[in-house]
Tab-separated table of C-alpha atoms and ligand atoms in Angstrom:
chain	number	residue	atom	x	y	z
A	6	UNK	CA	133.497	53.448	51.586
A	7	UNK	CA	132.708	55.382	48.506
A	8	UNK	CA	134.536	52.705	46.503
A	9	UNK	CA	133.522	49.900	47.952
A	10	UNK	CA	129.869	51.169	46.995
A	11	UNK	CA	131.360	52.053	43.346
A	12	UNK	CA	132.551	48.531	42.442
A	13	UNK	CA	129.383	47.383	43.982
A	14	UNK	CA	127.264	48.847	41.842
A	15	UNK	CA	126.330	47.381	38.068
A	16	UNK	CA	127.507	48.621	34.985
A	17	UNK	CA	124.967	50.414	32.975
A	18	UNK	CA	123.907	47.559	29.805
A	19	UNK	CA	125.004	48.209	26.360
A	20	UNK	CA	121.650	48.634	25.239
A	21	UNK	CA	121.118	51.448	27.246
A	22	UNK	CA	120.661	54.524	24.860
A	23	UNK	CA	120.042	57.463	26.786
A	24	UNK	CA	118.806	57.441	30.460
A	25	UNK	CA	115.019	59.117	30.174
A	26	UNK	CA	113.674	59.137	33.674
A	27	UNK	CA	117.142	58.850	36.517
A	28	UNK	CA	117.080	57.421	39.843
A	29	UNK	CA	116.519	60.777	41.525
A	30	UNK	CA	113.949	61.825	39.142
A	31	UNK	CA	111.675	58.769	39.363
A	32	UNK	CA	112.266	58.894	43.603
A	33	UNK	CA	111.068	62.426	43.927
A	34	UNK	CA	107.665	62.013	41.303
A	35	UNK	CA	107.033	58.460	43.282
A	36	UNK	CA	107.343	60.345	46.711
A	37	UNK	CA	104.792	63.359	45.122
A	38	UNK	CA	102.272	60.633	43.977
A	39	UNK	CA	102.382	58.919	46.956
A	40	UNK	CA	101.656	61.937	48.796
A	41	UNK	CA	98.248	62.689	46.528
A	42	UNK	CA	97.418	59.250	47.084
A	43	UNK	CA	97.649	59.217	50.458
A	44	UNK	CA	95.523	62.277	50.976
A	45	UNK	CA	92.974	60.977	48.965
A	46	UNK	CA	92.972	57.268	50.293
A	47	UNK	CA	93.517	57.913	53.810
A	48	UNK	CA	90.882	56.128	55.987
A	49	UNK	CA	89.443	54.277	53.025
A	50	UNK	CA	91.765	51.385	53.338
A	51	UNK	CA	92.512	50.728	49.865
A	52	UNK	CA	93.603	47.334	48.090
A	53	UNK	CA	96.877	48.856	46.029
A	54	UNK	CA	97.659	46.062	43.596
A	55	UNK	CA	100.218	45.662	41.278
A	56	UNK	CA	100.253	44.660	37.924
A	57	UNK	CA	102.931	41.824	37.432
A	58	UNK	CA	105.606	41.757	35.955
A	59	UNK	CA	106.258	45.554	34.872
A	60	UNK	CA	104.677	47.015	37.800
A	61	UNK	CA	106.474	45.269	40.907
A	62	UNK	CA	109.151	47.933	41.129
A	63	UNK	CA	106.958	51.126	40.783
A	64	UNK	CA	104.285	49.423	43.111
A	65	UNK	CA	107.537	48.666	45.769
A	66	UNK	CA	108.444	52.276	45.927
A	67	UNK	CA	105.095	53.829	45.953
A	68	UNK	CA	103.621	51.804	49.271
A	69	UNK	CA	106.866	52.121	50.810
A	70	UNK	CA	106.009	56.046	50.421
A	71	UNK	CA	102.137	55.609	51.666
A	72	UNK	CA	101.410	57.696	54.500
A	73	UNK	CA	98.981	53.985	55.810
A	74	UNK	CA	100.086	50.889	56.765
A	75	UNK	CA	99.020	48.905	53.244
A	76	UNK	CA	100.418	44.986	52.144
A	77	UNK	CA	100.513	45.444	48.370
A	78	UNK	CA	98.254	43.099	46.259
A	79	UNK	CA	99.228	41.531	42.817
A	80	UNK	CA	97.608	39.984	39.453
A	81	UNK	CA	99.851	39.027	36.323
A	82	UNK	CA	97.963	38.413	33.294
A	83	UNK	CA	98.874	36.885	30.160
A	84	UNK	CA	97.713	38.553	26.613
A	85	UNK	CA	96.432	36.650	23.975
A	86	UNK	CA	98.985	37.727	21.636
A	87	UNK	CA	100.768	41.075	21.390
A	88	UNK	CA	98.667	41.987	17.983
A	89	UNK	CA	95.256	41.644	19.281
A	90	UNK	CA	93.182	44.483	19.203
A	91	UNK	CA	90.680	43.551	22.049
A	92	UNK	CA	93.016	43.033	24.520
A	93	UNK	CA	91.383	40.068	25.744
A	94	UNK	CA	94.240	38.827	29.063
A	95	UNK	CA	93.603	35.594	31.214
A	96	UNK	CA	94.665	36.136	34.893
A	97	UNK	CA	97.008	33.807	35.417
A	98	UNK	CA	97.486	34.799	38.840
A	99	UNK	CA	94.815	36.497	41.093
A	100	UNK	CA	94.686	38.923	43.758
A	101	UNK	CA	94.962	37.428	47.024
A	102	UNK	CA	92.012	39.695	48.429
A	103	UNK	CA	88.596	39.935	47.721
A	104	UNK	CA	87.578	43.308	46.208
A	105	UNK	CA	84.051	43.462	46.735
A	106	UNK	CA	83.136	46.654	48.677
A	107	UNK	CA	86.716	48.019	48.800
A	108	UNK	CA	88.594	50.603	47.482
A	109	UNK	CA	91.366	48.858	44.420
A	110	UNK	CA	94.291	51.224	43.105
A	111	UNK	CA	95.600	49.209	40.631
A	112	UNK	CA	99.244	50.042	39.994
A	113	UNK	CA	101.052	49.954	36.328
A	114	UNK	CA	104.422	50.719	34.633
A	115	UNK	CA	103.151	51.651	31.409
A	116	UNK	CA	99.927	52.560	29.513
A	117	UNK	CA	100.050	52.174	25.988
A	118	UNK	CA	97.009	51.092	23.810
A	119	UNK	CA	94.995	50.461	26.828
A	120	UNK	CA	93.574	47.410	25.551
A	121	UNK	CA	95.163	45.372	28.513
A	122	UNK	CA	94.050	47.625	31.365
A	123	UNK	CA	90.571	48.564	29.464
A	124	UNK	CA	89.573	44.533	29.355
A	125	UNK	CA	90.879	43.711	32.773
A	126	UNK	CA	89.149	46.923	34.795
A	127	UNK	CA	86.299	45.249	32.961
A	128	UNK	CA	86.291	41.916	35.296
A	129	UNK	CA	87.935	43.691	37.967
A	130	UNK	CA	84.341	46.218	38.100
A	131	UNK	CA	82.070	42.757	37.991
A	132	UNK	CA	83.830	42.115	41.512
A	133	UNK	CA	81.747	45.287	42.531
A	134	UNK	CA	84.807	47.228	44.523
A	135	UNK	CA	83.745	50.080	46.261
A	136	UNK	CA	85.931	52.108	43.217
A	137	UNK	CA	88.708	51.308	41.092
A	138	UNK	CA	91.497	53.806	39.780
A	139	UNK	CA	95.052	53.413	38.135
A	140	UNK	CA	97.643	54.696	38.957
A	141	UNK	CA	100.986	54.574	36.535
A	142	UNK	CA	104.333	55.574	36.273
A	143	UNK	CA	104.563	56.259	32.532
A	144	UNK	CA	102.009	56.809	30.167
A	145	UNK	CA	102.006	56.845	26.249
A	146	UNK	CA	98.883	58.516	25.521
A	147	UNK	CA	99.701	58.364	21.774
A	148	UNK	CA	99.134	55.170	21.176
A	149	UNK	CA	96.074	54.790	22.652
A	150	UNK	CA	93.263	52.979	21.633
A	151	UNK	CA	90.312	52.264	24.561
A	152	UNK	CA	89.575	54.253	27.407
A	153	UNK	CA	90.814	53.780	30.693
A	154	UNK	CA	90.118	55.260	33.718
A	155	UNK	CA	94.077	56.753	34.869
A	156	UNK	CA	93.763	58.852	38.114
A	157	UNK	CA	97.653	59.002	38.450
A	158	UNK	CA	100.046	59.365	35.851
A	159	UNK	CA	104.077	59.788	36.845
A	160	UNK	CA	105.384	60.743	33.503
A	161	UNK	CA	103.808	61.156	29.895
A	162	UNK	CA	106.387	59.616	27.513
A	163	UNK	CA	106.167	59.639	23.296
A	164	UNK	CA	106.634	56.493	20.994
A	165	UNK	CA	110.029	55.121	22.174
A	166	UNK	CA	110.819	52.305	23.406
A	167	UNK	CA	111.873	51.933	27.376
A	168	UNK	CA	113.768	49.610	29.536
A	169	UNK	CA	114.747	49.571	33.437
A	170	UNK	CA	112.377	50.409	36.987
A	171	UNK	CA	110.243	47.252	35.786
A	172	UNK	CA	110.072	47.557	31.755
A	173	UNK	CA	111.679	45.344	29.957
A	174	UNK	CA	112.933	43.591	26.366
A	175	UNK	CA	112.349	40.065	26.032
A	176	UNK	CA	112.391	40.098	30.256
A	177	UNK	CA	116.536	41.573	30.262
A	178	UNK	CA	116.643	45.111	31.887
A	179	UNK	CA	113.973	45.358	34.387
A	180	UNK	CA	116.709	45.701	37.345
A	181	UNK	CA	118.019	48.901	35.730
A	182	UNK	CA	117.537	51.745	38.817
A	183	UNK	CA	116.476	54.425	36.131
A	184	UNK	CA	114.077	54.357	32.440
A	185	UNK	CA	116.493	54.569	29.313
A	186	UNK	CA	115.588	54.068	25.683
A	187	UNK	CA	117.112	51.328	24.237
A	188	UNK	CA	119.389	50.423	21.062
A	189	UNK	CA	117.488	47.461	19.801
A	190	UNK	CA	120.454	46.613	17.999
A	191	UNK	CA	122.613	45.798	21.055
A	192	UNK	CA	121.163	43.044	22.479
A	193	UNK	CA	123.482	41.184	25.728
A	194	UNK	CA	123.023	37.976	26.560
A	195	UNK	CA	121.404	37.166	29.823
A	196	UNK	CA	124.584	35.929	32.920
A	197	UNK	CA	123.264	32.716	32.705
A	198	UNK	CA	123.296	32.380	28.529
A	199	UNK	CA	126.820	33.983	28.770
A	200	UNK	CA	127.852	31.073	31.038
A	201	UNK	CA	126.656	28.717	28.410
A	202	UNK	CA	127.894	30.443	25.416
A	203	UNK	CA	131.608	30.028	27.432
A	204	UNK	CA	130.753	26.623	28.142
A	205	UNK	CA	130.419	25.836	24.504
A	206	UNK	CA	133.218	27.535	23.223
A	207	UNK	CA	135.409	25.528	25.393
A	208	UNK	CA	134.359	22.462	23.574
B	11	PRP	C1	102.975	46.019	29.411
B	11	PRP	C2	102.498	46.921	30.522
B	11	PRP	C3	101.013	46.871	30.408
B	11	PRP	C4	100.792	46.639	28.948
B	11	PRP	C5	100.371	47.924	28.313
B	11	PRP	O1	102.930	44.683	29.853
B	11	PRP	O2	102.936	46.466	31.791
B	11	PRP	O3	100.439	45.811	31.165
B	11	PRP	O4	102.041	46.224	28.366
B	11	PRP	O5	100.056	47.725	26.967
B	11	PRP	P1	98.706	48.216	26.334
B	11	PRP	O6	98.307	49.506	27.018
B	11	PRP	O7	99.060	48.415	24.886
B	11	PRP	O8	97.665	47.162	26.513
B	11	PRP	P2	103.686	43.477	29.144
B	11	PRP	O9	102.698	42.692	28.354
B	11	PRP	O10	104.895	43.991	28.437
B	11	PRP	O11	104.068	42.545	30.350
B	11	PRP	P3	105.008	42.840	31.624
B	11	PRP	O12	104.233	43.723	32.570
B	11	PRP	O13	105.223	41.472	32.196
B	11	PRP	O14	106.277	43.491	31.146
């Protein structure tokens, strides 16, 4: 059993430097801030809505750890380019509920600037929700440049950059069970590029 469970199980990337956050670690601080936020939610029927893409993993785990029945919500956005400093995002896909009048928890991996969660609380609040918080699993306090209103925070992290439980580089690593640091330098190819690059060295 044990092996069949080892070979099972993927081999840690390359580009993995040093494992920051492990599986155990990130389970135990998701179970303690679901626990806070399900004293402080209970009966209020909250809209808990995840942030897409980064976010889907962390927001997974933490419902699954709510002490109320709750269907989690989500938004992606899309930045107008990485360098902008007002953080202006389109929603390129909206929550499915209406948030007038309710309780919203939105849910993120990672808090850096703030510019993206400080521009979209801003249309979020013109819905007139009952209240709005955020809740996120890291946060890189450092770096940041607007104010935004974090209730929850799992871990604080410094300037380095992270991969795995969501984050990711160029969209490879966001399957990894734990949050590493990453050698920029080691790059893999995706399974699917690796297929091509043997295609074309068999021509
Ligand atoms: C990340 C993260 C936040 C944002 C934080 O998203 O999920 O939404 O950056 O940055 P800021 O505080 O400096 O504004 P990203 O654009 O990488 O998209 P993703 O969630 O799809 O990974």
């Amino acid at each position: 059993m044990i092996f069949f469970s080892r070979i099972n199980r993927k081999s840690t990337p390359a580009a993995v430097k040093k494992v920051v956050f492990d599986e155990m670690t990130i389970s135990s601080r998701v179970e303690e801030l679901a626990s806070e936020i399900s004293r402080d939610y209970q009966g209020r029927d909250p809209i808990v809505a995840g942030i897409l893409q980064g976010a889907l993993v962390f927001t997974r785990d933490l419902v699954k750890n709510l002490s109320f029945p709750v269907s989690p919500d989500f938004i992606r956005i899309s930045r107008y380019g990485r360098q902008s400093r007002t953080g202006e995002v389109e929603i390129v896909k909206d929550l499915q509920e209406d948030i007038q009048g309710r309780h919203v928890l939105l849910i993120e991996d990672i808090v850096d600037t703030g510019l993206t969660l400080n521009y979209l609380v801003r249309i979020l609040l013109e819905r007139n929700p009952a209240s709005l918080a955020i809740c996120t699993l890291l946060d890189r306090t450092e770096l940041r440049l607007a104010e935004v209103p974090i209730k929850y925070v799992g871990f604080n992290v410094n300037d380095e950059f992270l991969i795995g439980y969501g984050l990711d580089y160029r969209e490879y690593y966001r399957d990894l069970p734990f949050v590493a640091t990453m050698n920029l330098e080691v790059v893999e190819p995706r399974t699917a590029d690796r297929r091509q690059q043997t295609t074309d060295n068999r021509q």
